[in-house]
Short mmCIF file of C-alpha atoms in Angstrom, two decimals:
data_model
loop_
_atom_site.label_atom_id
_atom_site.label_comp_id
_atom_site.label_asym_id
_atom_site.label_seq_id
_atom_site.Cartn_x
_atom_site.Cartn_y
_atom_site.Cartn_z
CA UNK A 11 -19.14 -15.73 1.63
CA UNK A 12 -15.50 -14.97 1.42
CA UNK A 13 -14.04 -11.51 2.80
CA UNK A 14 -10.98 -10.50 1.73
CA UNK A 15 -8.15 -8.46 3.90
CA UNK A 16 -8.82 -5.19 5.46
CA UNK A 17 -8.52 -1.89 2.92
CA UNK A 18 -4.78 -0.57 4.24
CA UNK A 19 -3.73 2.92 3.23
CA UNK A 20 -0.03 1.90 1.53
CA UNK A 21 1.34 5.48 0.71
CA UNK A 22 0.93 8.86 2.12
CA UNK A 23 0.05 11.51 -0.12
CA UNK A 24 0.17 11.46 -4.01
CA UNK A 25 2.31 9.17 -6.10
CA UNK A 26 4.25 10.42 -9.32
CA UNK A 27 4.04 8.26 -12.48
CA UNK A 28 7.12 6.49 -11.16
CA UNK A 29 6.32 5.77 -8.03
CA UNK A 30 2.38 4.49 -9.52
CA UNK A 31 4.40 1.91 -11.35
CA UNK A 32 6.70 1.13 -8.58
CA UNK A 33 3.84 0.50 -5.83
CA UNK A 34 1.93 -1.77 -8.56
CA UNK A 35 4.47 -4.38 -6.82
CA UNK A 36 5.50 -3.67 -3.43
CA UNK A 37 6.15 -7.26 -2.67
CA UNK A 38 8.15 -8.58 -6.06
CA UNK A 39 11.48 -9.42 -4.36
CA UNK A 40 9.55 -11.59 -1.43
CA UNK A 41 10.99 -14.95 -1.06
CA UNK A 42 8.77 -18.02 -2.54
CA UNK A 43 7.41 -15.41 -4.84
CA UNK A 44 6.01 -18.34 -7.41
CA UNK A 45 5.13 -20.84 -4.62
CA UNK A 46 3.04 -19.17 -2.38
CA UNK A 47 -0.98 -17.72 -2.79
CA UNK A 48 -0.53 -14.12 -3.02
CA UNK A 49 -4.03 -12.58 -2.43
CA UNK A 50 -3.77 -12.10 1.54
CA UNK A 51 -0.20 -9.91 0.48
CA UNK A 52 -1.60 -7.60 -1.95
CA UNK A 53 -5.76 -7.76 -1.57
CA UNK A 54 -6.71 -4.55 0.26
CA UNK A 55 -3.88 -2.36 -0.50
CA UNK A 56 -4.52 1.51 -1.85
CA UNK A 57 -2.94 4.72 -2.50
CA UNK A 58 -3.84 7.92 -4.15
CA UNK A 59 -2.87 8.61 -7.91
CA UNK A 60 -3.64 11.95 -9.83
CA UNK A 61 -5.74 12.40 -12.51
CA UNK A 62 -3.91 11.93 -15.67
CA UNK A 63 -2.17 8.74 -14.53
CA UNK A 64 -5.67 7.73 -13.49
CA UNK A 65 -7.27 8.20 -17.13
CA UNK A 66 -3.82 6.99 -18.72
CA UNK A 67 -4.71 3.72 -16.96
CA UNK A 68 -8.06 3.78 -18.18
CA UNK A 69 -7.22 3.96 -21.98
CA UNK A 70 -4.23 1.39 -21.82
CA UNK A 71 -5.79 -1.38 -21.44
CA UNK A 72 -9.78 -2.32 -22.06
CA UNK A 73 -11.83 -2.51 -18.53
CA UNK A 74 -12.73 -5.56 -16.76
CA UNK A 75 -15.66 -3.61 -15.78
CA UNK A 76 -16.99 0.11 -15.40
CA UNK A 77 -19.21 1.04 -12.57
CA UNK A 78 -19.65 4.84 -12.42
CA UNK A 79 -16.87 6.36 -11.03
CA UNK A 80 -14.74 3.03 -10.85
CA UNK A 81 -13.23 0.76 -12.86
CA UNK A 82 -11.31 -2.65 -13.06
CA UNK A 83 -8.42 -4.04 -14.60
CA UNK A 84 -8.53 -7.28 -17.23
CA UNK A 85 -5.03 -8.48 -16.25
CA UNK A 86 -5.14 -10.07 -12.76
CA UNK A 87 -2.56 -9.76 -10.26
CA UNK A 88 -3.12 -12.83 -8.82
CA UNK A 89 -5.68 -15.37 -8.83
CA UNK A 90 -8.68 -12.95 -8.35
CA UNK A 91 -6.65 -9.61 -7.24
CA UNK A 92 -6.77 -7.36 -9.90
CA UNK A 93 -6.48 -3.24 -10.00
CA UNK A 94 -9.50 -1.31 -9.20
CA UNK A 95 -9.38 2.74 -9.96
CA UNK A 96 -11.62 5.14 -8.20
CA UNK A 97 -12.64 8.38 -8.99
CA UNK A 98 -14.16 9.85 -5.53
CA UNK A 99 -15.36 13.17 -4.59
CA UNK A 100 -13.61 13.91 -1.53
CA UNK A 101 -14.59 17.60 0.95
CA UNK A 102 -16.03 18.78 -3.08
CA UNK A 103 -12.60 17.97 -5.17
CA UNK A 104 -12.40 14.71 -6.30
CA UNK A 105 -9.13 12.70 -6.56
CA UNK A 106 -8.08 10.00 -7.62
CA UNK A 107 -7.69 6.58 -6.45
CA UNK A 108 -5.44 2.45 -7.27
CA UNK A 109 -6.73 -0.58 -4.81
CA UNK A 110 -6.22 -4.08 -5.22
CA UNK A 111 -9.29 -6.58 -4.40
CA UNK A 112 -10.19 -9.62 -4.45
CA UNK A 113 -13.20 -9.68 -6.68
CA UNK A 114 -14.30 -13.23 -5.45
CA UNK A 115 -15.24 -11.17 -2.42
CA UNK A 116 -18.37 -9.84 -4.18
CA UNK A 117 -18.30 -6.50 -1.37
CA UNK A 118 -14.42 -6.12 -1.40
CA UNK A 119 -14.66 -3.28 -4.00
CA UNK A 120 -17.59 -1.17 -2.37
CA UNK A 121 -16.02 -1.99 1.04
CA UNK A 122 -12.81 -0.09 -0.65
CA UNK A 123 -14.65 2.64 -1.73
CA UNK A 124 -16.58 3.36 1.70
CA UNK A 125 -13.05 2.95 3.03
CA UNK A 126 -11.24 5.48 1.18
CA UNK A 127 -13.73 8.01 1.73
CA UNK A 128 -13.92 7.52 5.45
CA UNK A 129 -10.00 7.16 5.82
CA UNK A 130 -10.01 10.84 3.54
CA UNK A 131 -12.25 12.71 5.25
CA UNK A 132 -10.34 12.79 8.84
CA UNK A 133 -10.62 16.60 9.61
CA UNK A 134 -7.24 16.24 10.70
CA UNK A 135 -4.12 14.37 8.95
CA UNK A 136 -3.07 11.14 10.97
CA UNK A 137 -1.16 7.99 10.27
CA UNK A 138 -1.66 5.21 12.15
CA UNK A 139 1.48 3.22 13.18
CA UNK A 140 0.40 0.49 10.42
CA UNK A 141 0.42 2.93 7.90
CA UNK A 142 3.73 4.88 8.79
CA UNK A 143 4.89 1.43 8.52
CA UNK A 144 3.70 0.98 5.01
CA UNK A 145 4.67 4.25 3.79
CA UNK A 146 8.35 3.51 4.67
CA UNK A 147 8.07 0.23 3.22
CA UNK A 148 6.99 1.57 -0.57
CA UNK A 149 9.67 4.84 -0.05
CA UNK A 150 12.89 2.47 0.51
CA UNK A 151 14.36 1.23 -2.29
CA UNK A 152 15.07 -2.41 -2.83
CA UNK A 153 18.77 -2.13 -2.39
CA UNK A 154 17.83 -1.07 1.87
CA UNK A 155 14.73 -3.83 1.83
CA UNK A 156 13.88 -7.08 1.67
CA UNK A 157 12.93 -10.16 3.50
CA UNK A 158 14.26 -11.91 6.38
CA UNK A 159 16.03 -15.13 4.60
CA UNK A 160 17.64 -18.54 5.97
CA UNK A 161 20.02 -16.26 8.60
CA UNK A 162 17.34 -15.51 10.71
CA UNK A 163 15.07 -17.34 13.45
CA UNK A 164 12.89 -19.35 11.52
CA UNK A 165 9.60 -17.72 13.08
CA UNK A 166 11.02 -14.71 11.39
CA UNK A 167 11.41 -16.27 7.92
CA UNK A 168 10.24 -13.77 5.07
CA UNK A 169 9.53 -10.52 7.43
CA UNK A 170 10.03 -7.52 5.68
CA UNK A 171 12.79 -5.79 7.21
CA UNK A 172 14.65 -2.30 6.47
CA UNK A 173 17.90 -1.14 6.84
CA UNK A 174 19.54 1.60 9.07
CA UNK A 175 22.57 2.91 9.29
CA UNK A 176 24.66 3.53 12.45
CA UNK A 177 26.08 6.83 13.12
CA UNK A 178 29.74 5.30 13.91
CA UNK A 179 29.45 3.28 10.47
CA UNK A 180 28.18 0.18 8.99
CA UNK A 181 24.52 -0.54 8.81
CA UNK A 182 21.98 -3.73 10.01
CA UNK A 183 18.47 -4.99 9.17
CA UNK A 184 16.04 -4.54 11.76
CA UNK A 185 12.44 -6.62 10.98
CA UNK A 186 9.99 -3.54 9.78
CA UNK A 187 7.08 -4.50 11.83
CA UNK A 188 9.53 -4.28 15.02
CA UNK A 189 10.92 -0.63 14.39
CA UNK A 190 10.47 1.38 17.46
CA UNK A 191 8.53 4.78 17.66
CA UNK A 192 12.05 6.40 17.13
CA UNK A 193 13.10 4.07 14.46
CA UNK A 194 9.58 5.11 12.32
CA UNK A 195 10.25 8.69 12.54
CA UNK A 196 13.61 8.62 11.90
CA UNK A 197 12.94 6.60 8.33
CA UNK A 198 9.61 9.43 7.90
CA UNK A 199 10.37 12.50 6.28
CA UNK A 200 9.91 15.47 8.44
CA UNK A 201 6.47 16.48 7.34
CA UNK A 202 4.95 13.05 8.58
CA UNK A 203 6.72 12.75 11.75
CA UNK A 204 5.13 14.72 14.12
CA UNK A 205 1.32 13.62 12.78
CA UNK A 206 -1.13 12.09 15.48
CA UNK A 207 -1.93 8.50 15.44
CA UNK A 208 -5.47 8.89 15.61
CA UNK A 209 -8.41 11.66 15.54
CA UNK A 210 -9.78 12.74 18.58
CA UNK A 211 -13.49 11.87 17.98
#
């Protein structure tokens, strides 16, 4: 049976209408864009909507599917990714939920589900360094990332990489997944700097 990627937590906290749209494709400047199989990039990724985007995406387009509290998008992604939307009750509220999975993984979307809730229910806000690392990724605009191109090493060929600026002037890409712990929290905003990186059991 095929498994797809692990669920990933993409975006901290609660994404506007813009920013819904703009996380649909994190990954749409990535070199070989048209060449390449796409599923391992975007399979498992999720984020937390609100309500009326949630239900706006319900009426635009008709389902794939409806099961209960979830329900999948016609269009695919790619090859078998497509948008799933989850309505979850979460500590008695419920909110509001966009994943993309693989749907020839015939467990990918309950998987998700069981995910979300777990990852949500933390009695105590934490980011793990994989997910500060995503959350910096979708807040940078496209002008300060991209992809490590034809310049660099070739093991390092299509990285995702970020760019700072130096104090004294002039700025430089550094590859994202090599940021240091002072290079994350300076690219954070303050309110998700100082957050554990995992729950005391």
């Amino acid at each position: 049976m095929k498994t797809s990627p692990a669920p990933r937590k993409v975006y901290q906290g609660v994404t506007s209408r813009h920013q819904m749209f703009r996380m649909f494709d994190r990954h749409a400047r990535r070199p070989d864009r048209f060449e390449d199989d796409a599923t391992l990039i975007y399979a498992g990724e999720w984020f937390e909507i609100n309500e009326a985007e949630h239900d706006a995406m319900f009426e635009v387009l008709p389902s794939l599917w409806v099961r209960g509290s979830m329900f999948a998008m016609r269009e695919f992604l790619t090859g078998s990714v497509t948008s799933v939307f989850f309505a979850l009750r979460i500590d008695g509220t419920v909110r509001y939920f966009h994943a993309y999975c693989d749907l020839s993984d015939g467990q990918a979307v309950e998987r998700m589900r069981l995910t979300i809730i777990e990852r949500e229910t933390r009695p105590v806000r934490a980011m793990t360094r994989d997910e500060r690392l995503e959350h910096i990724w979708s807040t940078t605009a496209d002008d300060y990332r991209g992809y490590a191109g034809k310049r660099w090493p070739a093991t390092e060929y299509g990285k995702r990489t970020v760019m700072f600026h130096a104090r004294l002037g002039g700025a430089t890409l550094k590859l994202l997944d090599g940021l240091s712990n002072e290079e994350i929290a300076a690219k954070l905003p303050v309110h998700l700097r100082h957050l554990p990186d995992t729950v005391a059991a």
